[in-house]
XYZ file of N, CA and C in Angstrom:
471
model
N 1.031 -1.138 -0.212
C -0.061 0.058 -0.038
C 0.768 1.349 0.001
N 1.853 1.262 0.775
C 2.485 2.655 0.901
C 3.583 2.653 -0.610
N 3.935 1.355 -0.868
C 4.543 1.705 -2.614
C 3.343 2.162 -3.625
N 2.201 1.538 -3.337
C 1.188 2.170 -4.323
C 0.985 3.990 -4.639
N 1.226 4.196 -2.794
C 0.749 5.877 -2.352
C 1.874 6.697 -2.838
N 3.448 5.848 -2.453
C 4.521 6.361 -3.186
C 4.495 6.599 -4.859
N 4.200 5.784 -5.602
C 4.578 5.538 -7.008
C 3.237 6.272 -7.509
N 2.207 6.907 -6.530
C 1.035 7.755 -6.980
C 1.606 9.087 -6.729
N 2.289 9.173 -5.948
C 2.819 10.770 -5.313
C 3.821 11.016 -6.537
N 4.551 9.630 -6.682
C 5.773 10.574 -7.579
C 5.068 10.891 -9.395
N 3.875 10.034 -9.482
C 3.411 10.144 -10.891
C 2.789 11.456 -10.858
N 2.087 12.377 -9.926
C 1.349 12.873 -9.678
C 2.508 14.044 -9.846
N 3.279 14.077 -9.438
C 4.425 15.198 -9.228
C 4.878 15.294 -10.643
N 5.359 14.281 -11.364
C 6.046 14.287 -12.748
C 4.880 14.901 -13.429
N 3.716 14.585 -13.557
C 2.937 15.225 -14.242
C 2.592 16.550 -14.352
N 2.755 17.051 -12.955
C 2.341 18.553 -12.586
C 3.772 19.550 -13.224
N 4.885 18.497 -13.194
C 6.240 19.581 -13.616
C 5.832 19.069 -15.300
N 5.541 18.450 -15.855
C 5.414 18.212 -16.813
C 4.582 19.212 -17.675
N 3.356 19.482 -16.962
C 2.136 20.311 -17.351
C 3.046 21.715 -17.222
N 3.798 22.004 -16.212
C 3.915 23.367 -16.218
C 5.008 23.868 -16.909
N 5.743 22.930 -17.658
C 7.032 23.021 -18.651
C 6.454 23.201 -19.491
N 5.328 22.516 -20.019
C 4.264 22.478 -21.122
C 3.492 23.480 -21.098
N 3.203 24.343 -20.509
C 1.693 25.053 -20.611
C 2.165 26.244 -21.304
N 1.041 26.609 -21.992
C 1.280 27.872 -23.112
C 1.743 29.272 -22.045
N 3.260 29.353 -22.585
C 3.560 30.907 -22.557
C 3.003 32.033 -23.536
N 2.796 33.038 -22.662
C 2.528 34.332 -23.422
C 3.279 34.441 -24.332
N 2.953 34.961 -25.779
C 3.949 35.233 -26.818
C 4.416 36.494 -26.384
N 5.663 37.138 -26.840
C 6.105 38.537 -26.474
C 6.772 38.875 -27.683
N 6.916 40.068 -27.990
C 7.517 40.635 -29.280
C 9.020 41.481 -28.702
N 10.380 41.309 -29.198
C 11.500 41.901 -28.963
C 12.379 42.611 -29.988
N 12.642 43.615 -29.801
C 13.511 44.022 -31.117
C 14.930 43.512 -30.749
N 15.729 42.968 -31.933
C 16.825 42.665 -31.929
C 17.911 43.266 -31.415
N 18.514 42.834 -30.055
C 19.202 43.545 -29.310
C 18.516 44.520 -28.328
N 17.289 44.489 -27.885
C 16.364 44.571 -26.928
C 16.224 46.248 -27.301
N 15.865 46.707 -25.977
C 14.843 48.475 -25.859
C 15.990 48.781 -26.109
N 17.354 48.989 -25.687
C 18.085 49.780 -25.994
C 18.652 50.019 -27.334
N 18.653 48.801 -28.010
C 19.327 49.077 -29.653
C 17.841 49.444 -29.913
N 16.301 49.553 -29.678
C 15.324 49.892 -30.010
C 15.552 51.489 -30.104
N 16.180 51.778 -29.097
C 15.825 53.397 -28.748
C 17.179 54.207 -29.577
N 18.335 53.265 -30.108
C 19.515 53.357 -30.638
C 19.007 53.800 -32.214
N 18.035 52.776 -32.775
C 17.456 52.826 -33.917
C 16.696 53.906 -34.199
N 15.801 54.386 -33.370
C 14.914 55.553 -33.171
C 16.033 56.739 -33.398
N 16.573 57.305 -32.554
C 17.450 57.976 -32.571
C 18.179 58.289 -33.939
N 18.676 56.970 -34.411
C 19.260 57.197 -35.904
C 18.156 57.630 -37.077
N 16.874 56.867 -36.828
C 15.864 57.414 -38.211
C 15.659 59.103 -37.561
N 15.825 59.271 -36.251
C 15.112 60.895 -36.208
C 16.265 61.881 -36.393
N 17.672 61.174 -36.468
C 18.880 62.321 -36.294
C 19.513 62.016 -37.701
N 19.701 61.085 -38.296
C 20.629 60.872 -39.425
C 19.977 60.167 -40.896
N 18.636 59.894 -40.998
C 18.068 59.654 -41.543
C 17.763 60.193 -42.613
N 16.900 59.953 -44.046
C 16.447 60.694 -45.053
C 14.987 61.649 -44.239
N 14.595 60.982 -43.273
C 13.320 61.554 -42.132
C 13.983 62.049 -41.208
N 15.016 62.860 -41.120
C 15.638 63.265 -39.787
C 14.657 64.335 -39.526
N 14.727 65.148 -38.392
C 14.440 66.400 -37.819
C 15.107 67.277 -37.646
N 15.659 68.235 -38.135
C 16.521 68.990 -38.097
C 15.603 70.335 -37.119
N 14.442 70.466 -37.492
C 14.375 71.519 -36.484
C 13.137 70.994 -35.514
N 12.424 71.232 -34.523
C 11.222 71.007 -33.708
C 11.128 71.846 -32.536
N 9.837 71.588 -32.035
C 9.820 72.367 -31.083
C 9.903 71.287 -29.930
N 10.047 72.413 -28.842
C 9.960 71.330 -27.406
C 8.639 70.502 -27.119
N 8.929 69.162 -26.738
C 7.790 68.642 -26.726
C 7.962 67.191 -26.087
N 7.244 66.370 -25.141
C 7.338 65.163 -24.756
C 6.132 64.650 -25.590
N 6.130 63.477 -25.959
C 5.263 63.026 -26.895
C 5.270 61.308 -26.646
N 4.227 60.792 -26.491
C 4.361 59.183 -26.357
C 3.860 58.716 -28.031
N 4.087 57.499 -28.317
C 3.921 56.841 -29.337
C 3.873 55.396 -29.383
N 2.882 55.083 -29.886
C 2.153 53.786 -29.701
C 2.139 53.266 -31.329
N 2.719 51.930 -30.866
C 2.724 51.709 -32.119
C 2.381 49.250 -31.858
N 2.060 48.957 -32.533
C 1.909 47.551 -32.235
C 2.850 46.510 -33.368
N 3.048 45.034 -33.146
C 3.754 44.737 -33.589
C 2.987 43.256 -34.009
N 2.815 43.231 -35.332
C 1.982 41.725 -35.427
C 2.742 40.572 -35.096
N 2.226 39.266 -35.741
C 2.770 38.250 -34.895
C 3.918 37.471 -36.245
N 4.138 38.202 -37.088
C 5.289 38.313 -38.238
C 6.669 38.823 -37.532
N 6.181 40.010 -36.420
C 7.218 40.620 -36.090
C 7.193 41.911 -36.780
N 6.480 42.137 -37.527
C 6.265 43.605 -38.387
C 5.382 44.432 -37.842
N 6.051 45.746 -37.674
C 5.295 47.024 -37.002
C 4.120 47.215 -38.048
N 2.739 47.231 -37.276
C 1.858 47.461 -38.367
C 1.509 48.991 -38.262
N 1.737 49.446 -39.740
C 1.857 50.686 -39.936
C 0.783 51.738 -39.746
N -0.361 50.574 -39.989
C -1.791 51.533 -39.442
C -2.054 51.978 -37.686
N -1.491 51.391 -37.048
C -1.578 51.447 -35.927
C -0.638 52.276 -35.376
N 0.515 52.924 -35.869
C 1.709 53.684 -35.559
C 0.681 55.374 -35.263
N 0.932 55.793 -33.775
C 0.294 56.949 -33.629
C 1.240 57.647 -32.886
N 0.884 58.838 -32.989
C 1.325 60.007 -31.464
C 0.216 60.045 -30.839
N 0.573 59.595 -29.377
C -0.715 59.651 -28.105
C -0.076 61.380 -27.378
N -0.710 62.185 -27.935
C -0.208 63.812 -27.022
C -0.227 63.429 -25.647
N 0.861 63.891 -25.229
C 0.772 64.167 -23.643
C 0.101 65.543 -23.610
N 1.099 66.426 -22.568
C 0.547 67.353 -22.513
C 0.809 68.733 -23.843
N 2.173 67.955 -24.451
C 2.380 68.683 -25.232
C 2.036 68.610 -27.341
N 1.541 69.461 -28.158
C 1.482 68.862 -29.129
C 2.736 69.140 -30.104
N 2.926 68.418 -31.128
C 3.672 68.999 -32.076
C 3.464 68.696 -33.673
N 3.770 69.434 -34.719
C 3.640 69.868 -35.819
C 3.322 68.273 -36.638
N 2.160 68.709 -38.026
C 1.720 67.343 -38.515
C 3.197 66.711 -39.237
N 3.756 67.731 -39.446
C 5.186 67.424 -40.077
C 6.043 66.402 -39.308
N 6.071 67.063 -38.165
C 6.897 66.425 -36.811
C 6.619 65.007 -36.739
N 5.210 65.190 -36.790
C 4.459 63.435 -36.612
C 4.668 62.515 -37.336
N 4.441 63.090 -38.891
C 5.100 62.220 -39.640
C 6.468 61.829 -39.653
N 7.163 62.455 -39.746
C 8.598 61.880 -39.562
C 8.987 60.807 -38.200
N 8.135 61.216 -37.167
C 8.149 60.310 -36.292
C 7.339 58.949 -36.290
N 6.583 59.010 -37.105
C 5.611 57.856 -37.150
C 6.449 56.948 -38.225
N 7.064 58.199 -39.377
C 7.826 57.032 -40.803
C 9.097 56.580 -40.022
N 9.851 57.030 -38.612
C 10.659 56.697 -38.124
C 10.613 55.363 -37.259
N 9.411 55.115 -36.639
C 8.708 53.782 -35.986
C 8.334 52.763 -37.246
N 8.071 53.423 -38.271
C 7.854 52.273 -39.201
C 8.775 51.580 -39.884
N 9.568 52.046 -40.101
C 10.746 51.650 -40.547
C 11.945 50.958 -39.967
N 11.332 50.162 -39.025
C 12.094 49.390 -37.881
C 12.050 48.118 -38.418
N 13.294 47.513 -38.209
C 13.200 46.065 -38.702
C 12.482 45.026 -38.303
N 12.296 43.886 -38.904
C 11.567 42.821 -37.863
C 12.066 42.512 -36.598
N 10.867 42.384 -35.619
C 11.113 41.584 -34.169
C 11.106 40.579 -34.172
N 11.399 40.040 -33.073
C 11.646 38.639 -32.412
C 10.509 38.468 -31.797
N 9.851 37.074 -32.206
C 8.529 36.804 -31.542
C 9.304 35.533 -31.013
N 8.782 35.449 -29.527
C 8.882 34.576 -28.563
C 7.539 33.482 -27.844
N 7.636 32.425 -27.965
C 6.538 31.961 -27.227
C 5.511 31.278 -28.077
N 4.522 30.850 -27.758
C 3.690 30.018 -28.629
C 2.588 31.192 -29.084
N 2.291 30.982 -30.211
C 1.385 31.561 -31.166
C -0.022 30.670 -31.366
N -0.939 30.811 -30.869
C -2.317 30.716 -31.230
C -2.508 30.768 -32.459
N -2.802 29.425 -33.599
C -2.609 29.688 -34.856
C -3.872 30.009 -35.534
N -5.229 30.288 -35.052
C -6.015 31.190 -35.376
C -6.238 32.155 -35.007
N -4.858 33.273 -34.415
C -5.498 34.355 -33.983
C -4.116 34.902 -34.682
N -4.393 36.619 -34.847
C -3.542 37.370 -35.141
C -3.479 38.425 -33.855
N -2.146 37.744 -33.219
C -2.170 38.572 -31.962
C -1.022 40.050 -32.468
N -1.821 41.470 -31.570
C -0.709 42.492 -31.827
C -0.115 42.594 -30.493
N 0.660 43.093 -30.480
C 2.043 43.588 -29.225
C 1.844 44.789 -29.057
N 1.285 45.277 -28.380
C 1.276 47.025 -28.236
C 1.891 47.796 -27.727
N 2.723 48.652 -28.230
C 3.531 49.408 -27.150
C 3.367 50.772 -27.025
N 4.258 51.295 -25.909
C 3.831 52.915 -26.026
C 5.429 53.422 -25.625
N 6.019 54.456 -26.599
C 7.366 54.616 -26.378
C 7.567 56.129 -25.780
N 7.931 56.741 -24.753
C 8.030 57.988 -24.623
C 9.104 58.622 -25.117
N 8.772 60.006 -26.039
C 9.987 60.415 -26.645
C 10.126 62.157 -26.342
N 10.989 62.515 -25.760
C 11.537 63.607 -25.531
C 12.306 64.598 -27.098
N 11.609 65.330 -27.336
C 12.194 66.453 -28.466
C 12.216 67.817 -28.111
N 13.773 67.966 -28.148
C 14.127 69.601 -28.095
C 15.087 69.806 -28.998
N 14.853 70.933 -29.655
C 16.332 71.403 -30.622
C 17.723 71.249 -30.426
N 17.909 71.550 -29.194
C 19.272 70.931 -28.583
C 19.537 69.221 -28.380
N 18.193 69.262 -27.942
C 18.736 67.769 -27.838
C 19.137 66.768 -28.842
N 18.130 66.971 -29.934
C 18.369 66.243 -31.386
C 19.656 66.911 -31.742
N 20.127 67.826 -31.774
C 21.553 68.310 -32.137
C 22.640 67.119 -31.581
N 22.287 67.346 -30.287
C 23.425 66.666 -29.413
C 23.186 64.961 -29.575
N 21.779 64.658 -29.939
C 22.140 63.316 -30.093
C 22.543 62.912 -31.620
N 22.678 63.887 -32.612
C 23.055 63.640 -33.449
C 24.297 63.659 -33.757
N 25.245 64.266 -32.712
C 26.772 64.704 -32.531
C 27.067 63.671 -31.824
N 26.238 62.924 -30.852
C 26.824 61.500 -29.680
C 26.324 60.161 -30.825
N 25.676 60.727 -31.571
C 25.341 59.201 -33.017
C 26.511 59.329 -33.509
N 26.830 60.380 -34.229
C 28.202 60.140 -35.267
C 29.414 59.767 -34.373
N 29.757 60.624 -33.181
C 30.827 60.110 -32.544
C 30.999 58.394 -31.861
N 29.845 58.177 -31.778
C 29.590 56.542 -31.712
C 29.986 55.265 -33.147
N 29.234 56.245 -33.926
C 29.864 55.559 -35.426
C 31.077 55.527 -35.656
N 31.975 56.762 -35.470
C 33.644 56.700 -35.638
C 33.882 55.867 -34.716
N 33.665 55.654 -33.429
C 34.415 54.743 -32.390
C 34.158 53.585 -32.913
N 33.145 53.108 -33.228
C 32.874 51.521 -33.737
C 33.308 51.208 -34.610
N 33.487 52.189 -35.633
C 34.307 51.928 -37.057
C 35.878 51.803 -36.235
N 36.264 52.927 -35.433
C 38.304 52.412 -35.238
C 38.308 51.283 -34.534
N 37.266 50.945 -33.829
C 37.149 49.491 -33.039
C 37.038 48.084 -33.927
N 36.274 48.375 -34.714
C 36.322 47.174 -36.124
C 37.736 47.445 -36.711
N 38.455 48.521 -37.305
C 39.842 48.554 -37.868
C 40.734 47.784 -36.747
N 40.643 48.282 -35.448
C 41.523 48.166 -34.564
C 41.711 46.461 -34.574
N 40.215 45.716 -34.326
C 40.325 44.176 -34.225
C 40.639 43.465 -35.434
N 40.121 44.024 -36.492
C 40.916 43.609 -37.900
C 42.283 43.709 -37.837
N 43.003 44.759 -37.517
C 44.740 44.771 -37.706
C 44.961 43.722 -36.970
N 44.404 43.226 -35.483
C 44.938 42.437 -34.195
C 44.713 41.070 -34.965
N 43.860 40.954 -35.727
C 43.414 39.193 -36.291
C 44.645 38.852 -37.275
């Protein structure tokens, strides 16, 4: 009897372990390289791309966007969610274009085959004329540093 109870207890614990390991995990989306890399991407888009903002008003805005199950940003969902500050239509279009230019995101977790899931995100963005010019300078300095480091590594090989 004790052996049977012990066997049942072991089986139940194994079943619960298997169930917890195989239970559905919520899917999530992540930018390749993480949130910091996404911030760097947006800075590059706003400072150094064809859509660069060269003049803007002082503002703090929030950008709402969503990623679909393939890892692409859903362009129709990208919008400025105004906080207390307003930005011009021209600035809004450039910010939205910067987000929509995002490369594919990585999707983790099990995806239901019968649903198209969106991964909503909101990102705060502080805009100042001086801030953009300093971000642009910092970005260019970082690119130079990376090029020098790559040359140094290539030379050492």
